Tab-separated table of C-alpha atoms in Angstrom:
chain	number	residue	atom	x	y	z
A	1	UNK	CA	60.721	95.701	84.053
A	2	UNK	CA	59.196	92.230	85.609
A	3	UNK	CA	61.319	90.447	83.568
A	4	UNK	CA	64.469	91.805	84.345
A	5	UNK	CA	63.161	91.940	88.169
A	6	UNK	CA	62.953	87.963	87.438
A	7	UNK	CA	66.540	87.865	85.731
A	8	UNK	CA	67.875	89.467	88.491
A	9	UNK	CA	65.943	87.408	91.578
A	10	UNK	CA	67.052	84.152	89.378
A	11	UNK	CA	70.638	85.464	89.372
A	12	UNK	CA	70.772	85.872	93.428
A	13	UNK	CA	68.824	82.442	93.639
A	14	UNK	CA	72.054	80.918	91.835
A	15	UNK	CA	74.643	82.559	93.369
A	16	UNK	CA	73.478	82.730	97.382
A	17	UNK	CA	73.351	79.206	98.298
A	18	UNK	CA	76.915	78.827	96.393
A	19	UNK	CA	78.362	81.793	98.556
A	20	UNK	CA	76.431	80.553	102.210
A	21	UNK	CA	77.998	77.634	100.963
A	22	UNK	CA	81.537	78.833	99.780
A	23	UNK	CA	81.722	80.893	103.088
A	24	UNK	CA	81.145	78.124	105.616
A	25	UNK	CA	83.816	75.767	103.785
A	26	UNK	CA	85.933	78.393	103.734
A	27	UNK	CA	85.146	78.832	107.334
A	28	UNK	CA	85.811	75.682	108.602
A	29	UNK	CA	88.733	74.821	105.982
A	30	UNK	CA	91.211	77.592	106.468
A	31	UNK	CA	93.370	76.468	109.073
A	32	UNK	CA	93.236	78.462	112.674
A	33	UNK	CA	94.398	82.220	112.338
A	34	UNK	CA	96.757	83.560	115.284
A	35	UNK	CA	97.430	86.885	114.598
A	36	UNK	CA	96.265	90.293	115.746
A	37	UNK	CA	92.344	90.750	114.677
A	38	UNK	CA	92.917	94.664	113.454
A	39	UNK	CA	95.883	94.072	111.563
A	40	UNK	CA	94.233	90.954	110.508
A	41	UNK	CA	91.065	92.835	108.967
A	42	UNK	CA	93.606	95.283	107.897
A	43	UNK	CA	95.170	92.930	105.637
A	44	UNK	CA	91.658	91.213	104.246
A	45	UNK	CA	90.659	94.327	103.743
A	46	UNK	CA	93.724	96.001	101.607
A	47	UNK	CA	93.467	92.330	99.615
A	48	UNK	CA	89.998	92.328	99.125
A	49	UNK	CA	90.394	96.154	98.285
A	50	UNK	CA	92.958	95.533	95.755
A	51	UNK	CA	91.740	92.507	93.631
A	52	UNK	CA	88.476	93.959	93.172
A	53	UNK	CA	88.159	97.460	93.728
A	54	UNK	CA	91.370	98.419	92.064
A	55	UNK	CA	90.955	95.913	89.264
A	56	UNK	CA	88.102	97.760	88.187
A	57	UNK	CA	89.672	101.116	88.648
A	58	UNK	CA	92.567	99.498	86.185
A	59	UNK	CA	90.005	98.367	84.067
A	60	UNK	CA	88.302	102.029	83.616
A	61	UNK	CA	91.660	103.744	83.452
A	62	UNK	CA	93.014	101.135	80.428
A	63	UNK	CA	89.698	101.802	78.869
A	64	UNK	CA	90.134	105.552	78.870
A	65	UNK	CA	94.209	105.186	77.878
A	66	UNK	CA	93.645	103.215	74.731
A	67	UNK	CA	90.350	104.367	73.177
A	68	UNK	CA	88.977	107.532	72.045
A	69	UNK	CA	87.224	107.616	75.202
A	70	UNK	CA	90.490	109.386	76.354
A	71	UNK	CA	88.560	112.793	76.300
A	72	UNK	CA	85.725	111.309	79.224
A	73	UNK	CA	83.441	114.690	77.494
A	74	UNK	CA	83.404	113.547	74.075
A	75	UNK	CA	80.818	111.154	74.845
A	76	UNK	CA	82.540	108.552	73.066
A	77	UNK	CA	82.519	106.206	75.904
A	78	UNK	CA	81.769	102.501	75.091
A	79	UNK	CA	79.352	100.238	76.862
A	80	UNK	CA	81.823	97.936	78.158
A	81	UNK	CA	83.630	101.151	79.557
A	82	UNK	CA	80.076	102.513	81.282
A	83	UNK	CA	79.843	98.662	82.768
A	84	UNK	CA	83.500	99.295	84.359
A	85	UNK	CA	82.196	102.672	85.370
A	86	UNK	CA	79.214	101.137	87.000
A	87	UNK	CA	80.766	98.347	88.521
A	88	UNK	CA	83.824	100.798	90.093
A	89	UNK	CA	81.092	102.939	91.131
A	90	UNK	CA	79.175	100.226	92.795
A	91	UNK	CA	82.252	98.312	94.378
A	92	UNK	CA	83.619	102.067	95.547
A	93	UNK	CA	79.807	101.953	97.705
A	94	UNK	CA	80.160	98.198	98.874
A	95	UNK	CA	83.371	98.721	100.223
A	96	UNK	CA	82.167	102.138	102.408
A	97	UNK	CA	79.942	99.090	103.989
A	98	UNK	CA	82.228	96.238	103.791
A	99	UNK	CA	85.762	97.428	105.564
A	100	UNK	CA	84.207	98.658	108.693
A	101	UNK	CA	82.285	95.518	109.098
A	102	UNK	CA	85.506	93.138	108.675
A	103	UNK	CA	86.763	95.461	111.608
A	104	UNK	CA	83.902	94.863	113.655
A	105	UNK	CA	83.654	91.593	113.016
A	106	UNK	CA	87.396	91.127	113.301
A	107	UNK	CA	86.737	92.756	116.894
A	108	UNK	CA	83.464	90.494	117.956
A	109	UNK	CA	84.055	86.558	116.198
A	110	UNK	CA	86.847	85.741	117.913
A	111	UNK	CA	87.986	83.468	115.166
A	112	UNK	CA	89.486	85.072	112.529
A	113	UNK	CA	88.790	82.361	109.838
A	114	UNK	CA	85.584	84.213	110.226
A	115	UNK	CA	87.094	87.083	108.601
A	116	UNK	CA	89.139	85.333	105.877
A	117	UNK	CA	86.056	83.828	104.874
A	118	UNK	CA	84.274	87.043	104.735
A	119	UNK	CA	87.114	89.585	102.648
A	120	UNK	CA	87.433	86.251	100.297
A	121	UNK	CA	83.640	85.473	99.462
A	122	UNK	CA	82.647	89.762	99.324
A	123	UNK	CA	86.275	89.584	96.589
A	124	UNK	CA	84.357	86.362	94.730
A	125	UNK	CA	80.932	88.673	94.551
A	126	UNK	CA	82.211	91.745	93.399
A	127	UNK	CA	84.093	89.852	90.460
A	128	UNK	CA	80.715	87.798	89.973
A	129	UNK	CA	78.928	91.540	90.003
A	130	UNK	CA	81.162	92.734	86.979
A	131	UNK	CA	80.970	89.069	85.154
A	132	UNK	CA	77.231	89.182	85.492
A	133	UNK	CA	76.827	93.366	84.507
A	134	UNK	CA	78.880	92.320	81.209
A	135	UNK	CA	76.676	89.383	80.023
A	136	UNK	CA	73.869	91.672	80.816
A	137	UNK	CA	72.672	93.894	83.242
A	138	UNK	CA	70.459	92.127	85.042
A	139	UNK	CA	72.726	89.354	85.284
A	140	UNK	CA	74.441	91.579	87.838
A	141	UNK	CA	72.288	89.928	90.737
A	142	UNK	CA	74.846	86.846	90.369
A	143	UNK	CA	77.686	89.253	93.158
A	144	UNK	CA	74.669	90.999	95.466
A	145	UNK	CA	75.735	88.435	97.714
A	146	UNK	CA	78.519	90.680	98.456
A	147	UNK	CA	76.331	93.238	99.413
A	148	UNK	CA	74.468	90.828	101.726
A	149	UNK	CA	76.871	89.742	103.259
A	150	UNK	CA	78.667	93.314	104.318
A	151	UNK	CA	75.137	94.055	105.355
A	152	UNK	CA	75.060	91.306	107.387
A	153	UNK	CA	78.412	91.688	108.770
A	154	UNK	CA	78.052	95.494	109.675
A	155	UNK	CA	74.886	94.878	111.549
A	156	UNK	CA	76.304	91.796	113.266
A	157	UNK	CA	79.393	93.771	114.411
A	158	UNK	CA	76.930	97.268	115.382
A	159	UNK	CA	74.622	94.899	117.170
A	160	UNK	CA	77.068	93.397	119.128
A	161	UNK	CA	78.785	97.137	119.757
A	162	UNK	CA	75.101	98.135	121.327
A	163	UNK	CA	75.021	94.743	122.950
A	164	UNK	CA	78.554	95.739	124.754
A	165	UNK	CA	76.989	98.764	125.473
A	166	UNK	CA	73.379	98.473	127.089
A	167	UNK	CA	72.074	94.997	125.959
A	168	UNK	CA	69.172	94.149	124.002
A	169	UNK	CA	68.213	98.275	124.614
A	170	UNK	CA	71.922	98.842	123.030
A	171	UNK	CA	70.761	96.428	119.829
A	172	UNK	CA	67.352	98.214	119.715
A	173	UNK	CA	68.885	101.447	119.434
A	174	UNK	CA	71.266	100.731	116.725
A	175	UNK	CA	69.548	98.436	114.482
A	176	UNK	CA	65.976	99.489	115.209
A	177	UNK	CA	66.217	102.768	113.505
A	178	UNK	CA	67.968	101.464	110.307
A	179	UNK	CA	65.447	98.508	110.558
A	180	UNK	CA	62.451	100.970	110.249
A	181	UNK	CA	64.267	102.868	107.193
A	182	UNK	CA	64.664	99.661	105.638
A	183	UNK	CA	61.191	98.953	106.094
A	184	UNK	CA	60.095	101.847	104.612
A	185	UNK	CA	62.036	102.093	101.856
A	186	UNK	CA	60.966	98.460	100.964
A	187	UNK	CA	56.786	99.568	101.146
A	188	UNK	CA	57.541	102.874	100.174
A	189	UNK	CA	59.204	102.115	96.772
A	190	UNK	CA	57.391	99.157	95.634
A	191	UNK	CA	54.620	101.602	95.065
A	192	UNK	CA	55.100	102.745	91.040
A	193	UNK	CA	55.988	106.349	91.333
């Protein structure tokens, strides 16, 4: 357990400062965005959405087409088809957090590059997610960027949405309760069980 605990830290040590870093070039590269911010994140979002979310679902459904994994009870499913399965299921979760932070933060950066920057990178780290789960498991720790970053990017855009509404009290009282949760969860599960 420690030492895939290390194999995955080492894997997020690699891959963060190369995202940070990917991001803010992307960032400041992509030329200046004039369009409408919704349909803007509307667009990231179905792109992001469809090269890796639906890539995987392809992915799990050309598994199950071709191999005798056709019959999903015969329990004849192979590991690279339970990675897929994984992967979907994980990138399915990410994107619950990742779509209605592009909105917000569509609605609150006022540059849309922002945006670009963000549905490109989160695409980059689920793909880096599945290339890491199929060289091993804990190799999977080379895409939690993505997750990061949505998690980021959600709280940015629901702070700012409390900020609009009652200031710092507006912040408090929408990331303070998922702060403490997150605390929690962080003391509470380190503990073996």
């Amino acid at each position: 357990m420690a030492r895939g605990r290390t194999t995955i830290v080492a894997a997020v040590a690699l891959s963060l400062p190369v995202a940070i870093g990917a991001w803010f070039a992307l960032r400041r590269g992509l030329p200046p965005i004039d369009a409408d911010p919704m349909l803007f994140a509307l667009q990231c979002a179905g792109a992001a959405i469809l090269l890796a979310l639906m890539t995987m679902v392809e992915a799990v459904a050309h598994e199950r087409l071709y191999h005798t994994s056709i019959d999903p009870l015969a329990g004849a499913d192979s590991s690279r088809l339970e990675v897929n399965r994984r992967c979907l299921q994980n990138t399915l979760e990410q994107t619950a957090i990742f779509v209605p932070g592009l909105f917000l933060l569509a609605h609150y950066a006022g540059d849309l590059r922002a945006v670009a920057a963000t549905a490109i990178v989160w695409t980059l780290g689920r793909w880096a997610f599945w290339i890491g789960y199929h060289i091993g498991p804990m190799w999977r720790g080379l895409g939690a960027f993505s997750m990061f970053q949505s998690l980021l990017v959600l709280m940015y855009g629901v702070g700012s949405f409390g900020f609009e509404l009652a200031g710092l009290a507006g912040v408090a009282a929408l990331l303070g309760p998922f702060l403490a949760i997150e605390a929690y969860l962080f003391i509470a599960l380190r503990k073996p069980a």
